[in-house]
Amino acid sequence: MKAGFARLSPNLQGAIWVLLSGVTFVTMTTLVKHLSGDYPSHVQNFYRQTGSLIVAVPFMLRSPRSVLFVPRSTIPALFLRALLATIGMILLLYTYEALPMAEANALSFTRPLWVVLLAALFLREMIGPGQIVAVALGFVGVVIIMRPWGAELAIGWPHLAALASALCLAGTITGVKSLTRNLSASSILVWSSIIGEILALPFALADWRWPSPGDVIPLFLIGLLSAANQLLFIKGMAVGEAAILAPIDYARLVLSVIAGLIVFGEWPDTFTWLGAGVIVISTLYITVREIRSKRARTLALDVGQPESVTPPGLVRKETDTPA
């Protein structure tokens, strides 16, 4: 079976990895919603973070000195990134607890929109007219999902939590760009897990719940699935072409609809479908433009031009990864 998989084209292999990452993400959020009646989001996040820390242990054991010893100047950035990730994940878990699966998933796709804005503000990266229109269109999709009109006002704390979560997690993506200049990916992963565990503990202690015997495995499985989601996505993008694989990540939206319908009896209304479609189109446009930007910079370097040569209107930013 392994040999047969290796004979597949790189893009087909990548598509399978990315699709599996979507399955792990939706499975994780389904467990989060299932356990939400007994465990608040900040308690679930602690167990999730503990599961992620377990995944990081092999990286520490394999090369402890190169992974754990980092320049002192990088500690504040590592701490800030872990803090944003902790707050962002607590809000994300709360979103999935409080909103229908499809609606929460659609709002989570606003993260690339925030990445563009943060990259422009803090990394001084260019934003062309196309990106501005795409970002504005994406937030129009958010408004459609919230549908703040008529007698039934749908906007509430869960919607605001979803946007705040996307903003915080976008901040972690933007922060990776500066950290990778001095640290390896393994160091960032390990230190994010360690600091994240320390930061998650006070939030959890504020409303602590000891897990029942039947809930121990699902709670830690949330953390393992969270780590697997990221690793599978990165693996897929490493073997295939990002331009072809990026749209496959939106299968998460379809999978969340299926999970919500089967497990919780939820079915998205017309406004959720319409708003989700607008968000997907806008973020997909930004993703494709970014891929073209990277290809253009690579071509410029190949012909001997300086790296700063970038076609007008293209954004330079970190590639987004799932929560």
CSV table of C-alpha atoms in Angstrom, one decimal:
chain,number,residue,atom,x,y,z
A,1,MET,CA,0.0,0.0,0.0
A,2,LYS,CA,2.9,2.4,0.9
A,3,ALA,CA,4.5,1.6,-2.5
A,4,GLY,CA,1.3,2.2,-4.3
A,5,PHE,CA,0.9,5.6,-2.6
A,6,ALA,CA,4.4,6.6,-3.5
A,7,ARG,CA,3.6,5.9,-7.2
A,8,LEU,CA,0.9,8.6,-7.1
A,9,SER,CA,1.6,12.0,-8.5
A,10,PRO,CA,3.0,14.6,-6.0
A,11,ASN,CA,-0.2,16.7,-6.3
A,12,LEU,CA,-2.4,13.7,-5.7
A,13,GLN,CA,-0.3,12.7,-2.7
A,14,GLY,CA,-0.5,16.3,-1.4
A,15,ALA,CA,-4.3,16.4,-1.9
A,16,ILE,CA,-4.7,13.3,0.2
A,17,TRP,CA,-2.5,14.8,3.0
A,18,VAL,CA,-4.5,18.1,3.0
A,19,LEU,CA,-7.8,16.3,2.9
A,20,LEU,CA,-6.7,14.2,5.9
A,21,SER,CA,-5.7,17.4,7.7
A,22,GLY,CA,-9.3,18.6,7.1
A,23,VAL,CA,-10.7,15.3,8.5
A,24,THR,CA,-8.5,15.7,11.7
A,25,PHE,CA,-9.6,19.3,12.2
A,26,VAL,CA,-13.3,18.6,11.8
A,27,THR,CA,-13.0,15.5,14.1
A,28,MET,CA,-11.2,17.7,16.7
A,29,THR,CA,-13.9,20.5,16.6
A,30,THR,CA,-16.6,17.8,16.7
A,31,LEU,CA,-15.1,16.5,20.0
A,32,VAL,CA,-14.8,20.1,21.3
A,33,LYS,CA,-18.5,20.7,20.7
A,34,HIS,CA,-19.5,17.3,22.1
A,35,LEU,CA,-17.5,17.9,25.4
A,36,SER,CA,-18.5,21.6,25.7
A,37,GLY,CA,-21.4,20.9,28.1
A,38,ASP,CA,-19.0,19.6,30.7
A,39,TYR,CA,-15.7,21.4,30.0
A,40,PRO,CA,-15.4,25.1,29.2
A,41,SER,CA,-13.3,26.2,26.3
A,42,HIS,CA,-10.4,27.3,28.5
A,43,VAL,CA,-10.3,23.9,30.3
A,44,GLN,CA,-10.5,22.1,27.0
A,45,ASN,CA,-7.6,24.2,25.6
A,46,PHE,CA,-5.4,23.1,28.5
A,47,TYR,CA,-5.9,19.5,27.7
A,48,ARG,CA,-5.5,20.2,24.0
A,49,GLN,CA,-2.2,22.0,24.7
A,50,THR,CA,-1.1,19.1,26.9
A,51,GLY,CA,-1.7,16.7,24.0
A,52,SER,CA,0.3,19.0,21.7
A,53,LEU,CA,3.1,19.1,24.2
A,54,ILE,CA,3.2,15.3,24.1
A,55,VAL,CA,3.7,15.5,20.4
A,56,ALA,CA,6.6,18.0,20.8
A,57,VAL,CA,8.5,15.7,23.2
A,58,PRO,CA,10.2,13.6,20.5
A,59,PHE,CA,11.6,16.8,19.0
A,60,MET,CA,13.1,17.7,22.3
A,61,LEU,CA,14.6,14.2,22.9
A,62,ARG,CA,16.0,13.9,19.4
A,63,SER,CA,18.1,17.1,19.6
A,64,PRO,CA,17.6,18.8,23.0
A,65,ARG,CA,20.5,21.3,22.7
A,66,SER,CA,19.7,22.6,19.2
A,67,VAL,CA,16.0,22.8,19.9
A,68,LEU,CA,15.9,24.1,23.5
A,69,PHE,CA,18.8,26.6,23.5
A,70,VAL,CA,17.5,29.7,21.7
A,71,PRO,CA,18.8,33.3,21.6
A,72,ARG,CA,17.6,35.4,24.6
A,73,SER,CA,16.4,38.1,22.2
A,74,THR,CA,13.8,35.7,20.7
A,75,ILE,CA,12.1,34.9,24.1
A,76,PRO,CA,9.8,38.0,24.0
A,77,ALA,CA,8.6,37.1,20.5
A,78,LEU,CA,8.1,33.5,21.4
A,79,PHE,CA,6.1,34.5,24.5
A,80,LEU,CA,3.9,36.9,22.6
A,81,ARG,CA,3.2,34.3,19.9
A,82,ALA,CA,2.3,31.7,22.5
A,83,LEU,CA,0.0,34.2,24.3
A,84,LEU,CA,-1.8,35.1,21.1
A,85,ALA,CA,-2.1,31.4,20.3
A,86,THR,CA,-3.5,30.6,23.7
A,87,ILE,CA,-6.1,33.4,23.6
A,88,GLY,CA,-6.9,32.6,20.0
A,89,MET,CA,-7.4,28.9,20.6
A,90,ILE,CA,-9.6,29.5,23.7
A,91,LEU,CA,-11.8,31.8,21.6
A,92,LEU,CA,-11.8,29.3,18.7
A,93,LEU,CA,-13.0,26.5,20.9
A,94,TYR,CA,-15.6,28.7,22.4
A,95,THR,CA,-16.8,29.5,18.9
A,96,TYR,CA,-17.3,25.9,18.1
A,97,GLU,CA,-19.1,25.3,21.4
A,98,ALA,CA,-21.5,28.2,20.8
A,99,LEU,CA,-22.1,28.2,17.0
A,100,PRO,CA,-23.2,25.6,14.5
A,101,MET,CA,-20.3,23.7,13.1
A,102,ALA,CA,-20.5,25.1,9.5
A,103,GLU,CA,-20.9,28.7,10.7
A,104,ALA,CA,-18.0,28.5,13.1
A,105,ASN,CA,-15.8,26.9,10.3
A,106,ALA,CA,-16.8,29.6,7.8
A,107,LEU,CA,-15.8,32.4,10.2
A,108,SER,CA,-12.4,30.7,10.9
A,109,PHE,CA,-11.5,31.2,7.3
A,110,THR,CA,-11.2,34.9,7.9
A,111,ARG,CA,-7.7,34.4,9.3
A,112,PRO,CA,-6.0,35.0,5.9
A,113,LEU,CA,-7.8,38.4,5.7
A,114,TRP,CA,-6.3,39.4,9.1
A,115,VAL,CA,-2.9,38.2,8.0
A,116,VAL,CA,-2.9,40.6,5.0
A,117,LEU,CA,-3.8,43.5,7.3
A,118,LEU,CA,-1.2,42.6,10.0
A,119,ALA,CA,1.5,42.1,7.4
A,120,ALA,CA,0.8,45.5,6.0
A,121,LEU,CA,0.7,47.2,9.5
A,122,PHE,CA,3.7,45.5,11.2
A,123,LEU,CA,5.8,44.0,8.4
A,124,ARG,CA,5.4,46.9,6.0
A,125,GLU,CA,4.4,44.6,3.2
A,126,MET,CA,2.7,45.9,0.1
A,127,ILE,CA,-1.0,45.6,-0.4
A,128,GLY,CA,-2.4,46.1,-3.9
A,129,PRO,CA,-5.9,47.1,-4.9
A,130,GLY,CA,-6.8,43.5,-5.5
A,131,GLN,CA,-6.0,42.5,-1.9
A,132,ILE,CA,-7.8,45.5,-0.5
A,133,VAL,CA,-11.0,44.5,-2.5
A,134,ALA,CA,-10.6,40.8,-1.4
A,135,VAL,CA,-10.2,41.7,2.3
A,136,ALA,CA,-13.3,44.0,2.1
A,137,LEU,CA,-15.3,41.4,0.3
A,138,GLY,CA,-14.3,38.8,2.9
A,139,PHE,CA,-15.6,40.9,5.7
A,140,VAL,CA,-18.8,41.5,3.7
A,141,GLY,CA,-19.2,37.7,3.9
A,142,VAL,CA,-18.8,37.9,7.7
A,143,VAL,CA,-21.6,40.5,7.9
A,144,ILE,CA,-23.8,38.2,5.8
A,145,ILE,CA,-23.3,35.3,8.2
A,146,MET,CA,-24.0,37.6,11.2
A,147,ARG,CA,-27.0,39.1,9.3
A,148,PRO,CA,-27.4,42.2,11.5
A,149,TRP,CA,-30.7,43.2,10.1
A,150,GLY,CA,-34.4,42.6,10.6
A,151,ALA,CA,-36.1,41.5,13.8
A,152,GLU,CA,-33.8,38.5,14.4
A,153,LEU,CA,-30.3,39.9,15.1
A,154,ALA,CA,-27.9,37.0,14.7
A,155,ILE,CA,-24.7,38.8,15.8
A,156,GLY,CA,-23.5,37.9,19.3
A,157,TRP,CA,-20.4,37.1,21.4
A,158,PRO,CA,-19.6,33.9,19.6
A,159,HIS,CA,-19.4,35.8,16.3
A,160,LEU,CA,-17.1,38.4,17.8
A,161,ALA,CA,-15.1,35.6,19.5
A,162,ALA,CA,-14.6,34.0,16.1
A,163,LEU,CA,-13.2,37.2,14.6
A,164,ALA,CA,-11.0,37.9,17.6
A,165,SER,CA,-9.7,34.3,17.4
A,166,ALA,CA,-8.9,34.7,13.7
A,167,LEU,CA,-7.1,37.9,14.5
A,168,CYS,CA,-5.0,36.4,17.3
A,169,LEU,CA,-4.1,33.3,15.2
A,170,ALA,CA,-3.3,35.6,12.3
A,171,GLY,CA,-0.9,37.3,14.7
A,172,THR,CA,0.9,34.0,15.4
A,173,ILE,CA,1.3,33.4,11.6
A,174,THR,CA,2.7,36.9,11.1
A,175,GLY,CA,5.1,36.4,14.1
A,176,VAL,CA,6.5,33.2,12.6
A,177,LYS,CA,8.1,35.3,9.8
A,178,SER,CA,10.4,37.1,12.2
A,179,LEU,CA,11.1,34.1,14.4
A,180,THR,CA,12.2,31.9,11.5
A,181,ARG,CA,15.1,34.3,10.8
A,182,ASN,CA,16.8,33.1,14.0
A,183,LEU,CA,15.1,29.8,15.0
A,184,SER,CA,14.4,26.4,13.4
A,185,ALA,CA,10.8,25.2,12.9
A,186,SER,CA,11.5,22.5,15.6
A,187,SER,CA,12.5,25.2,18.1
A,188,ILE,CA,9.4,27.3,17.4
A,189,LEU,CA,7.2,24.2,17.7
A,190,VAL,CA,8.7,23.0,21.0
A,191,TRP,CA,8.9,26.4,22.7
A,192,SER,CA,5.4,27.3,21.6
A,193,SER,CA,4.2,24.1,23.2
A,194,ILE,CA,6.0,24.7,26.5
A,195,ILE,CA,5.1,28.3,26.9
A,196,GLY,CA,1.5,27.6,25.6
A,197,GLU,CA,1.1,24.9,28.3
A,198,ILE,CA,2.3,27.4,31.0
A,199,LEU,CA,-0.1,30.1,29.8
A,200,ALA,CA,-3.0,27.7,29.4
A,201,LEU,CA,-2.9,26.6,33.0
A,202,PRO,CA,-4.1,29.8,34.8
A,203,PHE,CA,-7.1,30.0,32.4
A,204,ALA,CA,-8.0,26.4,33.1
A,205,LEU,CA,-7.6,26.7,36.9
A,206,ALA,CA,-10.1,29.6,36.9
A,207,ASP,CA,-12.8,27.0,36.2
A,208,TRP,CA,-11.1,23.6,36.6
A,209,ARG,CA,-12.8,20.3,35.8
A,210,TRP,CA,-11.2,17.0,36.5
A,211,PRO,CA,-12.0,14.7,33.5
A,212,SER,CA,-14.1,11.7,34.1
A,213,PRO,CA,-12.5,8.3,33.1
A,214,GLY,CA,-14.5,8.3,29.9
A,215,ASP,CA,-13.5,11.8,28.9
A,216,VAL,CA,-9.7,11.5,29.5
A,217,ILE,CA,-9.0,10.0,26.0
A,218,PRO,CA,-11.3,12.4,24.1
A,219,LEU,CA,-9.7,15.5,25.8
A,220,PHE,CA,-6.2,14.5,25.0
A,221,LEU,CA,-7.2,13.3,21.6
A,222,ILE,CA,-8.2,16.9,20.9
A,223,GLY,CA,-4.6,17.9,21.4
A,224,LEU,CA,-3.2,15.0,19.3
A,225,LEU,CA,-5.6,15.8,16.5
A,226,SER,CA,-4.7,19.5,16.6
A,227,ALA,CA,-1.0,18.6,16.1
A,228,ALA,CA,-1.8,16.0,13.5
A,229,ASN,CA,-3.9,18.6,11.6
A,230,GLN,CA,-0.9,21.0,11.2
A,231,LEU,CA,1.6,18.2,10.4
A,232,LEU,CA,-0.6,16.7,7.7
A,233,PHE,CA,-1.3,20.1,6.1
A,234,ILE,CA,2.4,21.0,6.1
A,235,LYS,CA,3.2,17.5,4.6
A,236,GLY,CA,0.7,18.0,1.9
A,237,MET,CA,2.0,21.4,0.9
A,238,ALA,CA,5.6,20.1,1.0
A,239,VAL,CA,5.0,17.4,-1.6
A,240,GLY,CA,2.4,19.1,-3.9
A,241,GLU,CA,1.9,22.5,-5.6
A,242,ALA,CA,0.3,25.0,-3.2
A,243,ALA,CA,-1.8,26.6,-6.0
A,244,ILE,CA,-3.5,23.3,-6.6
A,245,LEU,CA,-3.8,22.2,-3.0
A,246,ALA,CA,-4.9,25.4,-1.4
A,247,PRO,CA,-8.6,25.1,-2.5
A,248,ILE,CA,-8.7,21.5,-1.1
A,249,ASP,CA,-8.5,23.0,2.4
A,250,TYR,CA,-12.0,24.4,1.9
A,251,ALA,CA,-13.2,20.8,2.1
A,252,ARG,CA,-13.2,21.5,5.8
A,253,LEU,CA,-16.4,23.5,5.3
A,254,VAL,CA,-18.2,20.6,3.6
A,255,LEU,CA,-16.9,18.2,6.2
A,256,SER,CA,-18.1,20.4,9.0
A,257,VAL,CA,-21.6,20.6,7.5
A,258,ILE,CA,-21.7,16.8,7.3
A,259,ALA,CA,-20.4,16.4,10.9
A,260,GLY,CA,-22.9,19.0,12.2
A,261,LEU,CA,-25.8,17.3,10.5
A,262,ILE,CA,-24.9,13.8,11.6
A,263,VAL,CA,-23.8,14.4,15.1
A,264,PHE,CA,-25.7,17.5,16.2
A,265,GLY,CA,-28.6,17.7,13.7
A,266,GLU,CA,-27.5,21.1,12.3
A,267,TRP,CA,-28.1,22.4,8.8
A,268,PRO,CA,-26.7,25.8,7.7
A,269,ASP,CA,-29.3,28.4,6.6
A,270,THR,CA,-29.1,30.4,3.4
A,271,PHE,CA,-27.1,33.3,4.9
A,272,THR,CA,-24.4,30.9,6.2
A,273,TRP,CA,-24.0,29.3,2.8
A,274,LEU,CA,-23.9,32.7,1.1
A,275,GLY,CA,-21.5,34.3,3.6
A,276,ALA,CA,-19.2,31.3,3.6
A,277,GLY,CA,-19.1,31.4,-0.2
A,278,VAL,CA,-18.0,35.1,-0.2
A,279,ILE,CA,-15.3,34.4,2.5
A,280,VAL,CA,-14.0,31.4,0.6
A,281,ILE,CA,-13.8,33.3,-2.7
A,282,SER,CA,-12.0,36.3,-1.1
A,283,THR,CA,-9.4,34.2,0.8
A,284,LEU,CA,-8.9,31.9,-2.2
A,285,TYR,CA,-8.1,35.0,-4.3
A,286,ILE,CA,-5.5,36.2,-1.7
A,287,THR,CA,-4.0,32.7,-1.5
A,288,VAL,CA,-3.6,32.4,-5.3
A,289,ARG,CA,-2.1,35.9,-5.5
A,290,GLU,CA,0.4,35.1,-2.8
A,291,ILE,CA,1.5,31.9,-4.6
A,292,ARG,CA,2.0,33.9,-7.8
A,293,SER,CA,4.0,36.5,-5.9
A,294,LYS,CA,6.3,33.8,-4.5
A,295,ARG,CA,6.8,32.3,-8.0
A,296,ALA,CA,7.6,35.7,-9.4
A,297,ARG,CA,10.2,36.4,-6.7
A,298,THR,CA,11.7,33.0,-7.3
A,299,LEU,CA,11.9,33.7,-11.1
A,300,ALA,CA,13.5,37.1,-10.4
A,301,LEU,CA,16.2,35.5,-8.3
A,302,ASP,CA,16.8,32.8,-11.0
A,303,VAL,CA,17.6,35.5,-13.6
A,304,GLY,CA,19.8,37.5,-11.2
A,305,GLN,CA,17.4,40.2,-10.0
A,306,PRO,CA,17.4,41.3,-6.4
A,307,GLU,CA,14.9,39.7,-4.1
A,308,SER,CA,13.1,43.0,-3.5
A,309,VAL,CA,11.7,42.9,-7.0
A,310,THR,CA,8.0,42.1,-6.6
A,311,PRO,CA,5.3,42.7,-9.1
A,312,PRO,CA,3.1,45.7,-8.1
A,313,GLY,CA,0.0,44.9,-6.1
A,314,LEU,CA,1.3,41.6,-4.7
A,315,VAL,CA,1.4,40.9,-0.9
A,316,ARG,CA,4.4,39.2,0.7
A,317,LYS,CA,3.4,37.2,3.7
A,318,GLU,CA,3.7,33.9,5.5
A,319,THR,CA,1.6,31.0,4.1
A,320,ASP,CA,-1.4,30.3,6.3
A,321,THR,CA,-1.8,27.0,8.1
A,322,PRO,CA,-4.9,25.6,9.8
A,323,ALA,CA,-5.6,25.9,13.6
